[in-house]
Every structure is written in C-alpha cells, then in structure tokens.
Coordinates of C-alpha atoms in Angstrom, one line a residue:
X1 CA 10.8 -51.8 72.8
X2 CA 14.2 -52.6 72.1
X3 CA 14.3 -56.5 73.0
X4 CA 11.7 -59.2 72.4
X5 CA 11.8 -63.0 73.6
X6 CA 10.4 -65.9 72.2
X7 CA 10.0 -69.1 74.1
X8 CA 9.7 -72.1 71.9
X9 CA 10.7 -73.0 69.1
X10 CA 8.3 -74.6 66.6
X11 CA 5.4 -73.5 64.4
X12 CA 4.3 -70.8 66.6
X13 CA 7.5 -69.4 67.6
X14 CA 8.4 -69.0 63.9
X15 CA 5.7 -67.6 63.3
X16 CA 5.9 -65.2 65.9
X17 CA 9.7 -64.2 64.4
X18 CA 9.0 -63.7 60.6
X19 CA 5.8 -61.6 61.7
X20 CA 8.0 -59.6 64.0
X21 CA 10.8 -59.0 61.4
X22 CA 7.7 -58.5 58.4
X23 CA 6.1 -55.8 60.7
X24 CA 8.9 -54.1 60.6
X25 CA 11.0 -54.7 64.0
X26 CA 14.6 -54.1 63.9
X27 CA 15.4 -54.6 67.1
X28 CA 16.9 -57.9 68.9
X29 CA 14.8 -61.0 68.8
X30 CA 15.8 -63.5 70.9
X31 CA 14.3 -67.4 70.4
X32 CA 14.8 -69.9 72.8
X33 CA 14.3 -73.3 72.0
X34 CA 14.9 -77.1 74.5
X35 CA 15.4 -79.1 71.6
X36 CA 18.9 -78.8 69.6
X37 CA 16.4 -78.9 66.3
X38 CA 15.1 -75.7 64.9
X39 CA 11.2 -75.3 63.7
X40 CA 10.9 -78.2 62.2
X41 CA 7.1 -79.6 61.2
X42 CA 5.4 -81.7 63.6
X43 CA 2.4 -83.2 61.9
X44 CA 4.1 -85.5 59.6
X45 CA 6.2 -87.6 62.6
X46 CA 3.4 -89.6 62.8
X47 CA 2.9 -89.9 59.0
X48 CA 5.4 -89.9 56.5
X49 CA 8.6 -90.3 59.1
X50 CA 6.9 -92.9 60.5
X51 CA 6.4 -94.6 57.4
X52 CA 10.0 -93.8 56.2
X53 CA 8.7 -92.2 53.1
X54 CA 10.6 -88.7 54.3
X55 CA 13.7 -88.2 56.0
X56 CA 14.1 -86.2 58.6
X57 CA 15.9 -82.9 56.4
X58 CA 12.2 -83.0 54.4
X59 CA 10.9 -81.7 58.0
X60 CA 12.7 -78.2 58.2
X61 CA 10.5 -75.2 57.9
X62 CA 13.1 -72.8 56.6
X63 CA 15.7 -73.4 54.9
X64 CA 19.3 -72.1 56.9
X65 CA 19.3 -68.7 54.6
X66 CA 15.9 -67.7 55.1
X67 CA 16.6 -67.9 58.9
X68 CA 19.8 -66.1 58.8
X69 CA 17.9 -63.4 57.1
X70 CA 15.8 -62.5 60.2
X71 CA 18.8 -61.8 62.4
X72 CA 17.8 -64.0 65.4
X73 CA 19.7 -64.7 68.6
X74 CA 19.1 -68.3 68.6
X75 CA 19.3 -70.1 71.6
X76 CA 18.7 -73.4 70.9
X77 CA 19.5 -76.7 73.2
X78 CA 18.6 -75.1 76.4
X79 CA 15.2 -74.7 78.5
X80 CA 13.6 -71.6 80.1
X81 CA 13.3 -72.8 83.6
X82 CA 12.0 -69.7 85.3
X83 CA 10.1 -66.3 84.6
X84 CA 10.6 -62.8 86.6
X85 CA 7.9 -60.8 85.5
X86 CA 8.4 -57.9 87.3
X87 CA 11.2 -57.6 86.5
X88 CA 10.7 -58.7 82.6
X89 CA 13.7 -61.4 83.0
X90 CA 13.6 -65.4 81.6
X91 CA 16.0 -67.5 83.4
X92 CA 17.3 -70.8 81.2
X93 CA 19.1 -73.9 82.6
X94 CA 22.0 -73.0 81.3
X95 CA 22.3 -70.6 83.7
X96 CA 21.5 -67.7 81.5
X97 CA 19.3 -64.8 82.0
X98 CA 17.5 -63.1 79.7
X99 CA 16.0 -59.8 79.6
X100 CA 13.0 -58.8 77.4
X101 CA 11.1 -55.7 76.6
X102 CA 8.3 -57.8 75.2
X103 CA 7.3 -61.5 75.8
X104 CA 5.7 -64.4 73.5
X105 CA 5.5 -67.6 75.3
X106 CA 5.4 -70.8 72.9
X107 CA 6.0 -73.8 74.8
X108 CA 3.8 -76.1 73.3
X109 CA 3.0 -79.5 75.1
X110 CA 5.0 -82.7 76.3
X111 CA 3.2 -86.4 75.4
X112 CA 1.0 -87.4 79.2
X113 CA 2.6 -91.1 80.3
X114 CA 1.6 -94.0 82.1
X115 CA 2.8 -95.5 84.7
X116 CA 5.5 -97.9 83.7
X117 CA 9.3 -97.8 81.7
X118 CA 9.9 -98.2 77.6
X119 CA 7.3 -97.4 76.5
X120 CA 7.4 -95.0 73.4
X121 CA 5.8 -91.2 73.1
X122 CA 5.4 -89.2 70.2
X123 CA 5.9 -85.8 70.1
X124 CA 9.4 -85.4 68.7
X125 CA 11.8 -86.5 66.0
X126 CA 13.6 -88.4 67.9
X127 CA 10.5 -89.9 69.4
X128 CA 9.8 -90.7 66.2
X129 CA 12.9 -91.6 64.7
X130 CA 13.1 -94.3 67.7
X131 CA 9.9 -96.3 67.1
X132 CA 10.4 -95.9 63.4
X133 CA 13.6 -98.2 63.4
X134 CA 11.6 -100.7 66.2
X135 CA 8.7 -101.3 63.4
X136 CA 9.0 -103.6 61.0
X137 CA 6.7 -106.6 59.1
X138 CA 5.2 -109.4 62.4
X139 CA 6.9 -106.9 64.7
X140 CA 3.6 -106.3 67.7
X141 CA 2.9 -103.2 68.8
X142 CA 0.5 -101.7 71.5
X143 CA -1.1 -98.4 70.7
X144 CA -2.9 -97.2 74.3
X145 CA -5.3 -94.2 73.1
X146 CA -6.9 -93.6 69.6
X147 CA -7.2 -90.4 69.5
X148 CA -5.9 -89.0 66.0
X149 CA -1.8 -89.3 67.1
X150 CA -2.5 -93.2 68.1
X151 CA -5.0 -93.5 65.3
X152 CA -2.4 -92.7 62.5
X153 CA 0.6 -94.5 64.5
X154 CA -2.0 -97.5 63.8
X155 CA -2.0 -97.4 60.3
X156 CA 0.9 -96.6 59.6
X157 CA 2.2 -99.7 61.8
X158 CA -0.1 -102.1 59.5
X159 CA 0.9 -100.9 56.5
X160 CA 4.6 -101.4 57.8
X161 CA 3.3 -105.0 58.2
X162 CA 3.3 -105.0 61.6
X163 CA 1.0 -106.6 63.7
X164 CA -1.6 -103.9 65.9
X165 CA -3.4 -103.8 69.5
X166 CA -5.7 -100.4 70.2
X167 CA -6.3 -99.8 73.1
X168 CA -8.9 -96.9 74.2
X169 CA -10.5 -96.6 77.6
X170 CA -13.8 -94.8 76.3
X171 CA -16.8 -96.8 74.7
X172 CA -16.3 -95.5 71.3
X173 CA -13.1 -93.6 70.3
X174 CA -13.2 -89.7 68.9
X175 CA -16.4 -89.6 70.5
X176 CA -16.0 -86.6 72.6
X177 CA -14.2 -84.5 69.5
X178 CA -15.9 -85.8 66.7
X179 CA -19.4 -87.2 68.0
X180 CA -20.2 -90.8 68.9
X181 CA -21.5 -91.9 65.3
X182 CA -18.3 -90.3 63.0
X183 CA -16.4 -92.1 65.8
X184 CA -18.1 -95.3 65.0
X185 CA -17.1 -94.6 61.5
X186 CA -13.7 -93.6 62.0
X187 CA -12.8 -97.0 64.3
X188 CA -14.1 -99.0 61.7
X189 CA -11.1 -98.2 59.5
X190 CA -8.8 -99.9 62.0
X191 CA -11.4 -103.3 62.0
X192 CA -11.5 -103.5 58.2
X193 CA -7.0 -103.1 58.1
X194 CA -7.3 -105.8 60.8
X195 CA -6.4 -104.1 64.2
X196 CA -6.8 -105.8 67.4
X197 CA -9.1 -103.1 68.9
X198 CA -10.0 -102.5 72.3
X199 CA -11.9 -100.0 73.6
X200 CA -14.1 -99.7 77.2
X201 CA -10.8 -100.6 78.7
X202 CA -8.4 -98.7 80.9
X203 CA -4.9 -99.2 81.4
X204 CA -2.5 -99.2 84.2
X205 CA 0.7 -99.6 83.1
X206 CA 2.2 -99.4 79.7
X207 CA 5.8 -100.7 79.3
X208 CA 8.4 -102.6 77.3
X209 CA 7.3 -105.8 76.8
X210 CA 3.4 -105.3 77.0
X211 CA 0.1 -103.5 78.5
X212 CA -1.0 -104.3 81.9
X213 CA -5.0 -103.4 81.8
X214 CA -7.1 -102.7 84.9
X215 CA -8.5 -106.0 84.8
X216 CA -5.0 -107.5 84.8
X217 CA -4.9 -108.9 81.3
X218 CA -1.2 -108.1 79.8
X219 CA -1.1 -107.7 76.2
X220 CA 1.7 -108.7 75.2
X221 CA 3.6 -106.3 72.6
X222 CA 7.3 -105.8 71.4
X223 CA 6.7 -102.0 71.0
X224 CA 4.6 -100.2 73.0
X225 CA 3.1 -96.5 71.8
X226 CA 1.6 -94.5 74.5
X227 CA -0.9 -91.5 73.1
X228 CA -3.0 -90.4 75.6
X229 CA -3.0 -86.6 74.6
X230 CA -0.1 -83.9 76.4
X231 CA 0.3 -81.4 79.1
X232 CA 1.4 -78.2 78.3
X233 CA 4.9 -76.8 79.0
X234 CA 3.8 -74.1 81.5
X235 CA 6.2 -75.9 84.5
X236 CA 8.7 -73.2 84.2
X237 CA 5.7 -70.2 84.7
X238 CA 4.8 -71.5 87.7
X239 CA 5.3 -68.6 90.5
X240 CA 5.8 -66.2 87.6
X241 CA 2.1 -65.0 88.2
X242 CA 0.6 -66.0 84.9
X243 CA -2.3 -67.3 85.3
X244 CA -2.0 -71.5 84.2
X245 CA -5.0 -73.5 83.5
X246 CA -4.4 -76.2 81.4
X247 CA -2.2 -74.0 79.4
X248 CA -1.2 -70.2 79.7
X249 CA -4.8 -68.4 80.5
X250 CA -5.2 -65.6 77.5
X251 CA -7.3 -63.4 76.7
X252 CA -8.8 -62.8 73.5
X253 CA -6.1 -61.0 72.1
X254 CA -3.8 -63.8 73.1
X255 CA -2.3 -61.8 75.9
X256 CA -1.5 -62.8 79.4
X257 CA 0.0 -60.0 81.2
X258 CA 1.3 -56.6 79.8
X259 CA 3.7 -57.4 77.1
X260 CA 3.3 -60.7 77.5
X261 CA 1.4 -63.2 74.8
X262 CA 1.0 -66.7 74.7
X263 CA 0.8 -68.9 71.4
X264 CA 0.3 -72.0 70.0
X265 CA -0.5 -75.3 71.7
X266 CA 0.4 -73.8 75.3
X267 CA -1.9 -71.0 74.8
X268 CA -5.7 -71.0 76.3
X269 CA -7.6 -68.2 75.1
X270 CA -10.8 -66.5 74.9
X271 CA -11.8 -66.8 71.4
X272 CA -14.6 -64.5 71.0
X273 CA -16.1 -66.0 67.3
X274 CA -17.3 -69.4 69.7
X275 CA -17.7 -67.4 72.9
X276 CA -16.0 -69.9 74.7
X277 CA -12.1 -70.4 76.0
X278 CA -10.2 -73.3 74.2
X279 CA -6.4 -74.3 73.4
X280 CA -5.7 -75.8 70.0
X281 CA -3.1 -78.6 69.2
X282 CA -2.9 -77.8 65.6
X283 CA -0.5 -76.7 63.4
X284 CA -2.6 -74.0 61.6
X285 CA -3.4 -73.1 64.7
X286 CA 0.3 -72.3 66.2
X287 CA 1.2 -70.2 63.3
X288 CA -1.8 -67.6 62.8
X289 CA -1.6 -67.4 66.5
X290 CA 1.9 -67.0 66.2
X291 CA 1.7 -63.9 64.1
X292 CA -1.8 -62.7 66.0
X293 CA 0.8 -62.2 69.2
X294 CA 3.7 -61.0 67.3
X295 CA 1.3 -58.0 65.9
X296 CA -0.7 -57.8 68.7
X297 CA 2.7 -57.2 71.2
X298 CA 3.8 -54.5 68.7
X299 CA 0.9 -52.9 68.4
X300 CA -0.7 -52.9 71.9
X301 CA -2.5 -49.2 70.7
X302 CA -4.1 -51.5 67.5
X303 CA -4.9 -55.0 68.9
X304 CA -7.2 -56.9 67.4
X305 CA -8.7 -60.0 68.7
X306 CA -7.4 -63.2 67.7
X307 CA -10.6 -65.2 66.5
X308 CA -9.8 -68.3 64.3
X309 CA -11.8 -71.1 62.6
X310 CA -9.7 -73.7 64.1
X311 CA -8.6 -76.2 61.8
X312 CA -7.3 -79.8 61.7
X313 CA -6.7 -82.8 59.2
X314 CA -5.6 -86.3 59.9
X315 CA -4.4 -89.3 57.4
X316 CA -5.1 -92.9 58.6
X317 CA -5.2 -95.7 56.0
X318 CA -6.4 -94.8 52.6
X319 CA -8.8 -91.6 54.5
X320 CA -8.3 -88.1 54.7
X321 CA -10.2 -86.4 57.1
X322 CA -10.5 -82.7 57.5
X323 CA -12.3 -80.3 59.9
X324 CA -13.1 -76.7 60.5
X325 CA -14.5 -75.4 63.4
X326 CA -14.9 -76.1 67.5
X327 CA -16.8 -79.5 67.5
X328 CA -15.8 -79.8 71.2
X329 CA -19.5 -79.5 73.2
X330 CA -21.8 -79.8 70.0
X331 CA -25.4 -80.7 70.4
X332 CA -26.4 -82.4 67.3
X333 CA -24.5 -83.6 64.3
X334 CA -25.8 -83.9 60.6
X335 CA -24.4 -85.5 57.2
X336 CA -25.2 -82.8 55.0
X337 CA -23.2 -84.3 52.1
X338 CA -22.2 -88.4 51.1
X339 CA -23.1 -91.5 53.1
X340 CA -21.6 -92.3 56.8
X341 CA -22.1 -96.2 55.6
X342 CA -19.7 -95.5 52.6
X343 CA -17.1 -93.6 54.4
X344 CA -17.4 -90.6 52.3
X345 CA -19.3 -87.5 53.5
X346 CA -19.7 -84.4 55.3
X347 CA -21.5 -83.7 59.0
X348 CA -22.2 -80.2 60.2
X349 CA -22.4 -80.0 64.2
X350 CA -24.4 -77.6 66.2
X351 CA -23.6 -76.1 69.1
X352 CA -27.2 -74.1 70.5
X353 CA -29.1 -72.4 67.5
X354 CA -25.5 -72.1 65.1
X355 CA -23.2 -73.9 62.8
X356 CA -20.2 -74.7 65.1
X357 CA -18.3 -77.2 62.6
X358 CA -18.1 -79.5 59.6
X359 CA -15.9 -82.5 59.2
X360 CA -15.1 -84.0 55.9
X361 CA -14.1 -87.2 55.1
X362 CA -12.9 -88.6 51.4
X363 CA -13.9 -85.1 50.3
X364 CA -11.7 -82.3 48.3
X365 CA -10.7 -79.6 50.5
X366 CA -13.3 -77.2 48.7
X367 CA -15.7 -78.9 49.4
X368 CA -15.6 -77.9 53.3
X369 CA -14.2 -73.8 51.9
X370 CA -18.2 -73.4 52.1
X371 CA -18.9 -74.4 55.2
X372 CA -15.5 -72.4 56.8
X373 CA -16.9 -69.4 55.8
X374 CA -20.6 -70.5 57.3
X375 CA -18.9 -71.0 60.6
X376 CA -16.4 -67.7 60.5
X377 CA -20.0 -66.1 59.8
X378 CA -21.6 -67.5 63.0
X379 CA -24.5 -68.6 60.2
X380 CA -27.7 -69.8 62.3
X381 CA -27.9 -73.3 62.2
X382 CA -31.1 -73.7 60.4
X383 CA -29.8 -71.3 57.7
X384 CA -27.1 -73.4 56.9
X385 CA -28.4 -77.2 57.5
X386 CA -30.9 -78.2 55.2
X387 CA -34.1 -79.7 57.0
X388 CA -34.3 -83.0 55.0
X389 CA -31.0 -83.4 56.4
X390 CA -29.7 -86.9 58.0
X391 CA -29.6 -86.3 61.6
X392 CA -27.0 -88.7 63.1
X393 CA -26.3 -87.9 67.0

C-alpha cells in the first residue's frame, strides 16, 4: 500500500494521520479537507469562542511543526465531490483526482436548517465567529432546539447579557438522550438564568428577524440560532456503492468496503460492546475512531473491532455535565449518587438486564471512572445499581 487518502479534516482525520505515521507508514498520505482551516477543535465554538474568552488561534490541534513533521499532502480548501471505488479514485471540485491504495472517509456532518434565510448555524468557526460579533447585552436571540449545541449557545447568550427565546418542539427537552426526568433537570437551568423557554412547539420557519411557529406566533428576535442536530456529509458517496444510512454504514471494525474505513461523526458502525449500530457526534469519539481505522486499514490480517464507551460532556451555566455510555433506548434510569432536586448527582441507565450508562452532573470526573469501567465490563445491572436505589424514569 503505497498511497492512503483521508477525507476530512478534523478530529478524526487527524487522528487517522498521526496513527498512520505512529504505526509506522512511510508512504504518501494524502488529507483532503473543504474548509481552508486545518483540524482545529470543535467543541469549544459553542463555549469559550462564543463567549470571546478564546480566540480563534487557541482552537488549533497541532501546532504548524508538529504537522510538518508527518509529511502530509494537504489538500485543504476543496471538497471531494465523487468516489470511484472500483477503481480506488476520489474526485474533488477542483477538478482533481485522486488515487488511493487505502481509504478513510471523515466527513463529519453539516448543521440540518429550516426553512427560511439568516438564520445562524453552528458547526464552524466562522459560524461561530459570525454570531459571536451579533451578540451583545439586550441584543434577542432565538435558539430553535435545546439539545446540548442550542442548550450551551443559551447560556452563553445570557451571560453575554443578551436577552433568550428556546424553542424545542418535544414536551421536555434531552428527553430522548438523557431520559425525561434529567431532562426536567437539565431545562430548569435555562428557567432559573431567566430564558424564555418554549417547548411542545414546532417551528416552520426560522429567519432573520424572528421565528414563525406552526401555530403562527412570530417570535420576534434580532439573531436567530438554528440547532436542530446535522446530516452527515455522505452527498459525495452517493453512487460510489457504499452503503449510506444516516451516515457511512460500518461494520464493527469501522470498515465499509475493502480498504475502505469510515470515522468519526459520518461513521455508523456496529459496535459490538452494546450490540447495537450507532454514530457518535463526539469529539472523543472522532479520534479513537480515527486511529481504530488507521490501524485497522494497515493491518487488515490483525483487526480488531472498534468497541468504545462513548463519551460526551457539555457546559451550560455554572454545570458541567458528563456521560459515559449509550443512553439512547434505556429502560430505566436511577440516581445512584447526589440529589436530582439539588442539581448534583449521578443516574445509572439500563438498557434490558445491564448497565448501559451514567451521567454525572456537578461531579469530578472520577467520580463517573467507576462506572466507565462497569459499562466497558457489560456489568449486569443489578450488580452494579444498588437496590435502595432512587428509581427516577
């Protein structure tokens, strides 16, 4: 294998590189990258750039020598736009076409929109860079979803001073990730900083100037945030004869076709410690599968499955929350540590007759290293849950 190609360039796509180069590969690595930025972090847009408490050089992954040191052809600036795989060739819109030996695919996801014009999205630093200079003390703005991107855009935008609509079209927000009663918990945050918060509502049209609900209320906003979770960048695999699902379908050694791996949040794969398929929009999650491809690809003879405790964390207001696990599907969740009334505990979930999760918040991050290795370990739920435990949904 003489040439390998890397599609996408953020946290998965680097990792894919440094793992390729640390394994040992000398031979040409090509990365490919739409935006004129290279691997810069993601998580923080909606945190400290936000907030204007980094600048956008804080962001970089690498510094410029470390990235010279791993020999890449960079190619960055320009989109892949089409995939031959029989004949192991990735056309760009520049017009160039690339052959590989080997293939990682690291697209990651674009923001889903509403119908309507100027409204924001935020999934890069320019998206974030834009609505950062728009917020500012009695400015409005209209947040439409509160899942965890709109939920810290929220509380960010009041402790900018600016005034806050949420808008969420289910009953009780998080509910479907984090169960209905740490939802409850988590949405009372944005009622005690004094959001306007609207849930059981769904929107038609999100625009400059305001939110046009189904009901035909406008809320009237001078900045309007749209967050209403992402689709993933698989356009240009269409044809190829990948297999895309909501994502590029893996299997559970991340691969798609011969010599060919996804990565990151475009990849769905089999992960065999839950059993079940799933695609992860986390940043821990984009490098280790990162590297799983990158060793898996080089080593078809060796592979081993890829088979994560998926991870995430989230800031909003003075709470840090924290999870490990699939909580997606659970049965029954359980405060096994703190008080949900306080807003400082931990809740194990269940998914049939085993430990599928915890989520912390207001905890130290060892306080959850237990329960990570419970759920790595597949521990049987009554092993792990006490029985005088507080059983909440």
């Amino acid at each position: 294998m003489s040439r390998i190609l890397v599609v996408g360039a953020s946290a998965a796509g680097l990792a894919a590189v440094e793992t390729l180069r640390r394994e040992g590969y000398d031979g040409t690595v090509t990365l490919v990258g739409d935006e004129s930025h290279a691997f810069y972090d993601r998580p923080p847009l909606s945190k400290q750039i936000l907030a204007s408490q980094w600048e956008p050089g804080k962001l970089a992954l690498r510094p410029p020598a470390d990235l010279d040191a791993l020999g890449l052809d960079l190619r960055l600036g320009t989109a892949a736009t089409r995939l031959d795989l029989a004949g192991r060739t990735v056309h760009l819109a520049d017009g160039t076409e690339l052959p590989y030996d080997g293939l990682i695919v690291a697209t990651g996801v674009r923001p889903r929109r509403l119908p309507g014009e100027g409204a924001h999205v935020l999934r890069t630093l320019g998206d974030a860079l834009v609505l950062r200079d728009r917020l500012r003390r009695g400015s409005r703005l209209a947040v439409v979803g509160a899942g965890f991107l709109g939920s810290e855009a929220a509380a960010v935008a009041r402790g900018l001073g600016a005034e806050v609509v949420l808008v969420e079209p289910a009953p009780v927000p998080l509910a479907h990730a984090v169960g209905a009663e740490v939802g409850r918990v988590l949405t009372q945050a944005h009622l005690d900083h004094g959001v306007d918060l609207r849930t059981g509502v769904a929107v038609v049209e999100a625009g400059a100037g305001g939110v046009r609900l189904a009901d035909g209320e406008l809320i009237d906003a001078d900045e309007v945030l749209v967050a209403v979770g992402s689709v993933p960048n698989t356009d240009w695999l269409q044809g190829s004869g990948l297999t895309v699902a909501d994502g590029l379908v893996c299997d559970e050694f991340s691969a798609a076709a011969p010599g060919v791996y996804g990565a990151g949040d475009v990849a769905r794969w089999h992960n065999p410690l839950f059993g079940v398929e799933m695609r992860i929009e986390h940043r821990t999650n984009a490098a280790e599968q990162g590297m799983a491809a990158a060793r898996n690809l080089l080593r078809p003879e060796a592979r081993k499955p890829f088979a994560p405790v998926p991870y995430f964390w989230s800031d909003q207001y003075d709470m840090k929350i924290q999870a490990y696990g699939y909580l997606r599907g659970h049965d029954e969740v359980t405060v096994v540590d703190g008080d949900l009334t306080a807003g400082r505990f931990v809740a194990a979930y269940r998914t049939g007759d085993h430990l599928a999760g915890a989520l912390a918040v207001g905890m130290p991050p060892k306080v959850l290293m237990s329960w990570r290795r419970m759920v790595a370990a597949r521990a049987a739920w009554s092993d792990a849950v006490p029985s005088t435990a507080s059983v909440v949904a």
